[in-house]
Amino acid sequence: MSKVRRIALLTSGGDAPGMNAAIRAVVRKGIYHGIQVFGIQKGYEGLIHGEFIEMNLGTVADIIHRGGTMLMTARSEEMKTPEGQKNAAAQLRYRNIDALIIIGGDGSFRGAQTISAQGIPVVGIPATIDNDIAGTDMTIGFDTTINTVVEAVSKIRDTATSHDRTFLVEVMGRNCGNIALQAGVACGAESILVPEMKIDMDEIIMKLERGNQRGKNHSIIIVAEGATSAWELGEELRKRTGFETRVTILGHIQRGGSPSAFDVVLASQMGGKAVEVLLEEKSDQMIAYVNQNIVPKPLEEAYGDLKPFNMELYELANQLAI
Ligand code: F6P
């Protein structure tokens, strides 16, 4: 029988649709195995300041389909300090917690390793809309966000067509172009600008003019927030082509909403696997999605090398936008 009897979990960093489904899976799988599960509110901030609640079947009822995180989340500066890290581990020890599950991004996993360095096992579940975590093909929330962007762009397309305009749609992703690339392909954008690739203004203009000559009366350019300023780019395009441009920053709408079925299933599988891994008394693991399998991997893979950019999809997107 496993020595793990009491576990805690928290959500950390930017929220992502599907986090609630992951919380539910951890709690129910834990209870199924006779483990006591504690939720920590507001991420590492709540951990450092002792904001624990005991979870039961009822606590996680009716959350599977809800966006956001019922445990709330935070970006904790205190957790970056040795003092904060010491207090975080002390809070867990004080409550006899055997292990901690962290649902979040790579920054949150770094915090986790400072806790495991103090002797408390940790497992990470990758959840961020950015899908920028190395070692896993997908993170919880990414699929929902792509669908949100596609829905928004199809609305923008209606007005773009009616007014014969070029729209620049800025999407999130921090320093990673995965949201822009995937959503750009999914909505058939004319150009997709990502931080991983150099911006070629001549090519963007060539595509716009070529479309215009064919009688195309609208264009959509997807701009990753980390690539460039959509405002400046829009102004430059207007000056150089004479086309009427508009900019839409989608912003935090991309983080909200009910998770897609894919994200709920992914979150449920990852939550379940995280509990199994802890029951096997392993630590410093991340639950990854690799070739459609849910597998544990060393946590440090998440923040070692950068996640490789999908060049093949990027090139295809350019070929399809002729
Ligand atoms: O990491 C998720 C994310 O939504 C990024 O895409 C974005 O750059 C950032 O978080 C925004 O953070 P905040 O909500 O703190 O403004």
Coordinates of C-alpha atoms and ligand atoms in Angstrom, one line a residue:
M1 CA 0.0 0.0 0.0
S2 CA 1.2 3.5 -0.9
K3 CA 2.5 5.8 1.9
V4 CA 0.7 8.7 0.2
R5 CA -2.4 9.4 2.2
R6 CA -2.9 13.2 2.1
I7 CA -2.3 15.2 -1.0
A8 CA -2.8 18.9 -1.9
L9 CA -3.3 20.6 -5.2
L10 CA -3.2 24.1 -6.6
T11 CA -3.7 26.0 -9.8
S12 CA -1.0 28.5 -10.7
G13 CA -0.2 31.1 -13.4
G14 CA -2.7 32.2 -16.0
D15 CA -6.0 30.3 -15.8
A16 CA -6.9 27.9 -18.7
P17 CA -10.2 26.3 -19.7
G18 CA -10.1 22.7 -18.4
M19 CA -8.4 23.5 -15.1
N20 CA -11.6 22.7 -13.2
A21 CA -11.9 19.3 -15.0
A22 CA -8.3 18.6 -13.9
I23 CA -9.1 19.6 -10.3
R24 CA -12.2 17.4 -10.3
A25 CA -10.2 14.4 -11.7
V26 CA -7.5 14.7 -9.0
V27 CA -10.1 15.0 -6.2
R28 CA -12.3 12.1 -7.4
K29 CA -9.4 9.8 -8.3
G30 CA -7.8 10.5 -4.9
I31 CA -11.0 9.8 -3.0
Y32 CA -11.5 6.7 -5.1
H33 CA -8.2 5.5 -3.7
G34 CA -9.0 6.5 -0.2
I35 CA -6.7 9.6 -0.1
Q36 CA -7.6 12.9 1.6
V37 CA -7.3 15.7 -0.9
F38 CA -6.8 19.4 0.0
G39 CA -7.3 22.3 -2.4
I40 CA -5.1 25.4 -2.0
Q41 CA -6.6 28.7 -3.0
K42 CA -4.9 31.3 -5.1
G43 CA -1.9 29.2 -6.2
Y44 CA 1.5 29.6 -4.4
E45 CA 0.2 32.8 -2.7
G46 CA -2.4 30.7 -0.9
L47 CA 0.1 27.9 -0.2
I48 CA 2.5 30.3 1.5
H49 CA -0.3 31.9 3.5
G50 CA -2.0 28.6 4.4
E51 CA -5.3 28.9 2.4
F52 CA -6.3 25.2 2.4
I53 CA -9.7 23.6 2.0
E54 CA -10.5 20.0 2.3
M55 CA -12.0 18.7 -0.9
N56 CA -14.8 16.1 -1.2
L57 CA -17.1 14.8 -4.0
G58 CA -19.5 17.7 -3.5
T59 CA -16.8 20.4 -3.7
V60 CA -16.0 19.4 -7.3
A61 CA -19.6 18.8 -8.4
D62 CA -20.9 20.8 -11.3
I63 CA -17.5 22.3 -12.3
I64 CA -16.4 19.9 -15.1
H65 CA -17.8 22.3 -17.8
R66 CA -16.8 25.6 -16.3
G67 CA -13.9 27.8 -17.4
G68 CA -11.5 29.4 -15.0
T69 CA -10.4 27.7 -11.8
M70 CA -12.6 27.2 -8.8
L71 CA -9.4 27.2 -6.6
M72 CA -8.4 30.6 -8.1
T73 CA -4.9 31.3 -9.3
A74 CA -2.1 33.9 -9.0
R75 CA 1.3 34.7 -10.3
S76 CA 3.3 34.7 -7.0
E77 CA 6.4 36.9 -6.7
E78 CA 6.9 35.6 -3.1
M79 CA 7.3 32.0 -4.4
K80 CA 10.4 33.2 -6.3
T81 CA 12.1 34.1 -3.0
P82 CA 13.9 31.5 -0.7
E83 CA 11.8 32.7 2.2
G84 CA 8.6 32.1 0.2
Q85 CA 9.7 28.7 -0.9
K86 CA 10.6 27.7 2.7
N87 CA 7.2 28.9 4.0
A88 CA 5.4 27.0 1.2
A89 CA 7.1 23.7 2.2
A90 CA 6.5 24.4 5.9
Q91 CA 2.7 24.9 5.3
L92 CA 2.6 21.4 3.7
R93 CA 4.6 19.8 6.4
Y94 CA 2.5 21.4 9.2
R95 CA -0.6 19.7 7.7
N96 CA 1.1 16.4 7.1
I97 CA 0.6 16.6 3.4
D98 CA 2.5 13.8 1.6
A99 CA 2.6 15.3 -1.9
L100 CA 1.6 18.3 -4.0
I101 CA 0.0 18.5 -7.5
I102 CA 0.5 21.7 -9.4
I103 CA -1.7 22.5 -12.4
G104 CA -0.1 25.3 -14.4
G105 CA 2.7 26.3 -16.7
D106 CA 6.4 25.9 -16.8
G107 CA 7.0 28.8 -14.3
S108 CA 4.7 27.1 -11.9
F109 CA 6.7 23.9 -12.3
R110 CA 9.9 25.7 -11.4
G111 CA 8.2 26.7 -8.1
A112 CA 7.3 23.0 -7.6
Q113 CA 10.9 21.9 -7.8
T114 CA 11.9 24.1 -5.0
I115 CA 9.3 22.3 -2.9
S116 CA 10.5 18.8 -3.9
A117 CA 14.0 20.0 -3.1
Q118 CA 12.8 20.3 0.5
G119 CA 11.6 16.7 0.5
I120 CA 7.9 16.9 -0.5
P121 CA 7.1 15.0 -3.7
V122 CA 5.5 17.0 -6.6
V123 CA 3.8 16.3 -9.8
G124 CA 2.9 18.9 -12.5
I125 CA -0.1 18.9 -14.8
P126 CA 0.5 21.2 -17.8
A127 CA -2.2 23.8 -18.2
T128 CA -1.8 27.0 -20.2
I129 CA -3.6 28.3 -23.3
D130 CA -0.2 29.0 -24.8
N131 CA 0.8 25.4 -25.4
D132 CA 4.4 26.4 -24.9
I133 CA 5.5 23.6 -22.5
A134 CA 8.2 21.4 -23.8
G135 CA 7.8 17.6 -23.5
T136 CA 4.0 17.5 -24.0
D137 CA 2.2 17.8 -27.4
M138 CA -0.8 19.6 -25.8
T139 CA -1.4 21.6 -22.6
I140 CA -4.9 21.9 -21.0
G141 CA -6.7 24.9 -22.4
F142 CA -5.0 25.3 -25.8
D143 CA -7.7 23.5 -27.8
T144 CA -10.5 25.6 -26.3
T145 CA -8.6 28.8 -27.0
I146 CA -8.0 27.9 -30.6
N147 CA -11.8 27.4 -31.0
T148 CA -12.5 30.7 -29.3
V149 CA -10.1 32.5 -31.7
V150 CA -11.7 30.8 -34.7
E151 CA -15.2 31.8 -33.6
A152 CA -14.1 35.4 -33.0
V153 CA -12.3 35.6 -36.4
S154 CA -15.4 34.3 -38.2
K155 CA -17.3 37.2 -36.7
I156 CA -14.6 39.6 -37.7
R157 CA -14.6 38.2 -41.2
D158 CA -18.3 39.2 -41.6
T159 CA -17.6 42.8 -41.0
A160 CA -14.2 42.7 -42.9
T161 CA -16.0 41.4 -46.0
S162 CA -18.8 44.0 -45.7
H163 CA -16.4 46.9 -45.5
D164 CA -13.6 45.5 -47.8
R165 CA -11.1 45.8 -45.0
T166 CA -7.9 44.1 -43.9
F167 CA -8.0 43.0 -40.2
L168 CA -5.1 42.3 -38.0
V169 CA -6.2 40.1 -35.1
E170 CA -3.8 39.9 -32.2
V171 CA -3.8 36.7 -30.2
M172 CA -2.1 35.7 -26.9
G173 CA 0.8 33.3 -26.5
R174 CA 3.5 35.4 -24.8
N175 CA 6.7 34.5 -26.6
C176 CA 5.2 31.5 -28.4
G177 CA 3.4 31.5 -31.7
N178 CA 1.4 28.3 -31.2
I179 CA -2.0 29.9 -30.7
A180 CA -1.4 32.2 -33.8
L181 CA -0.2 29.3 -35.9
Q182 CA -2.9 26.8 -35.1
A183 CA -5.7 29.4 -35.1
G184 CA -4.4 31.0 -38.3
V185 CA -4.5 27.7 -40.1
A186 CA -7.9 26.9 -38.7
C187 CA -9.4 30.2 -40.0
G188 CA -7.5 30.3 -43.3
A189 CA -5.6 33.5 -42.5
E190 CA -3.7 35.3 -45.3
S191 CA -0.6 35.7 -43.0
I192 CA 0.4 34.4 -39.7
L193 CA 3.0 36.3 -37.7
V194 CA 4.8 34.5 -34.9
P195 CA 7.8 35.4 -32.7
E196 CA 9.6 32.3 -34.0
M197 CA 9.8 33.6 -37.6
K198 CA 11.1 36.9 -39.0
I199 CA 8.4 39.2 -40.3
D200 CA 8.6 39.8 -44.1
M201 CA 6.6 42.9 -44.9
D202 CA 7.1 42.5 -48.6
E203 CA 5.6 39.1 -48.6
I204 CA 2.6 40.2 -46.5
I205 CA 1.9 43.0 -48.9
M206 CA 2.4 40.8 -51.9
K207 CA -0.2 38.4 -50.6
L208 CA -2.7 41.2 -49.8
E209 CA -2.3 42.7 -53.3
R210 CA -2.5 39.4 -55.0
G211 CA -5.8 38.7 -53.2
N212 CA -7.1 42.1 -54.0
Q213 CA -6.4 41.6 -57.7
R214 CA -8.3 38.4 -57.6
G215 CA -11.3 40.3 -56.3
K216 CA -10.9 39.2 -52.7
N217 CA -12.5 41.9 -50.5
H218 CA -11.2 41.1 -47.1
S219 CA -8.0 39.8 -45.5
I220 CA -7.2 38.4 -42.1
I221 CA -3.8 38.6 -40.6
I222 CA -3.2 36.8 -37.3
V223 CA -0.5 38.4 -35.2
A224 CA 0.9 36.6 -32.1
E225 CA 1.3 39.1 -29.3
G226 CA 5.0 38.2 -29.0
A227 CA 5.7 38.8 -32.8
T228 CA 5.2 42.6 -33.2
S229 CA 2.7 45.4 -32.4
A230 CA -0.5 44.8 -34.5
W231 CA -1.1 48.6 -34.3
E232 CA 2.2 49.5 -35.9
L233 CA 1.9 46.8 -38.4
G234 CA -1.6 47.8 -39.4
E235 CA -0.5 51.4 -39.8
E236 CA 2.5 50.4 -42.0
L237 CA 0.3 48.2 -44.2
R238 CA -2.2 51.1 -44.6
K239 CA 0.5 53.4 -45.6
R240 CA 2.2 51.0 -48.1
T241 CA -0.9 49.5 -49.7
G242 CA -3.7 52.1 -49.2
F243 CA -5.9 49.3 -47.9
E244 CA -8.2 50.2 -45.0
T245 CA -6.9 48.3 -42.0
R246 CA -8.4 47.6 -38.6
V247 CA -6.9 46.0 -35.5
T248 CA -8.6 43.7 -33.0
I249 CA -6.9 42.6 -29.9
L250 CA -8.7 39.5 -28.7
G251 CA -7.1 39.6 -25.2
H252 CA -8.4 37.7 -22.2
I253 CA -11.5 36.5 -24.0
Q254 CA -9.1 33.8 -25.1
R255 CA -8.8 32.5 -21.6
G256 CA -12.4 32.2 -20.7
G257 CA -15.4 30.0 -21.6
S258 CA -16.3 26.4 -21.2
P259 CA -13.6 23.9 -22.1
S260 CA -13.9 22.0 -25.3
A261 CA -14.6 18.2 -25.1
F262 CA -11.0 17.6 -26.0
D263 CA -9.7 19.7 -23.1
V264 CA -12.1 18.1 -20.6
V265 CA -10.9 14.6 -21.6
L266 CA -7.3 15.6 -21.6
A267 CA -7.7 17.3 -18.1
S268 CA -9.5 14.3 -16.7
Q269 CA -6.8 11.9 -18.0
M270 CA -3.9 14.1 -16.7
G271 CA -5.6 14.5 -13.3
G272 CA -6.1 10.8 -13.0
K273 CA -2.5 10.0 -14.0
A274 CA -1.1 12.5 -11.6
V275 CA -2.7 10.7 -8.7
E276 CA -1.5 7.4 -9.9
V277 CA 2.1 8.7 -10.2
L278 CA 2.0 9.9 -6.7
L279 CA 0.6 6.6 -5.4
E280 CA 3.6 5.0 -7.0
E281 CA 5.6 7.3 -4.8
K282 CA 7.3 9.1 -7.7
S283 CA 8.2 12.8 -7.7
D284 CA 9.4 15.5 -10.0
Q285 CA 7.2 14.3 -12.8
M286 CA 5.1 16.1 -15.4
I287 CA 2.1 14.4 -16.9
A288 CA 2.5 14.7 -20.7
Y289 CA 0.4 14.0 -23.7
V290 CA 2.6 12.4 -26.3
N291 CA 1.4 10.7 -29.5
Q292 CA -2.1 10.5 -27.9
N293 CA -0.8 8.8 -24.8
I294 CA -0.8 10.2 -21.2
V295 CA 2.7 9.6 -19.8
P296 CA 4.8 10.8 -16.9
K297 CA 8.0 12.6 -17.8
P298 CA 10.7 14.3 -15.7
L299 CA 9.4 17.7 -14.7
E300 CA 12.6 19.4 -15.8
E301 CA 11.8 18.6 -19.4
A302 CA 9.1 21.2 -19.2
Y303 CA 11.6 24.0 -18.9
G304 CA 14.8 22.6 -20.4
D305 CA 14.7 23.2 -24.1
L306 CA 12.1 25.4 -25.8
K307 CA 9.2 23.5 -27.3
P308 CA 10.1 23.0 -31.0
F309 CA 8.1 25.2 -33.4
N310 CA 5.9 23.4 -36.0
M311 CA 7.7 24.5 -39.1
E312 CA 5.9 22.0 -41.3
L313 CA 2.5 23.5 -40.3
Y314 CA 3.9 27.1 -40.7
E315 CA 5.1 26.3 -44.3
L316 CA 1.9 24.6 -45.2
A317 CA 0.0 27.7 -43.9
N318 CA 2.0 29.9 -46.3
Q319 CA 1.5 27.5 -49.2
L320 CA -2.3 27.5 -48.6
A321 CA -2.4 31.3 -48.5
I322 CA -1.3 31.7 -52.1
Ligands
F6P1 O1 0.2 32.4 -20.2 C1 -1.1 32.7 -20.6 C2 -1.3 34.1 -21.0 O2 -2.7 34.3 -21.3 C3 -0.4 34.6 -22.1 O3 -0.9 34.2 -23.4 C4 -0.4 36.1 -21.9 O4 0.7 36.7 -22.5 C5 -0.4 36.2 -20.4 O5 -1.0 35.0 -19.9 C6 -1.3 37.4 -19.9 O6 -1.1 37.4 -18.5 P1 -2.0 38.2 -17.5 O7 -3.4 37.6 -17.4 O8 -1.3 38.2 -16.3 O9 -2.1 39.6 -18.1

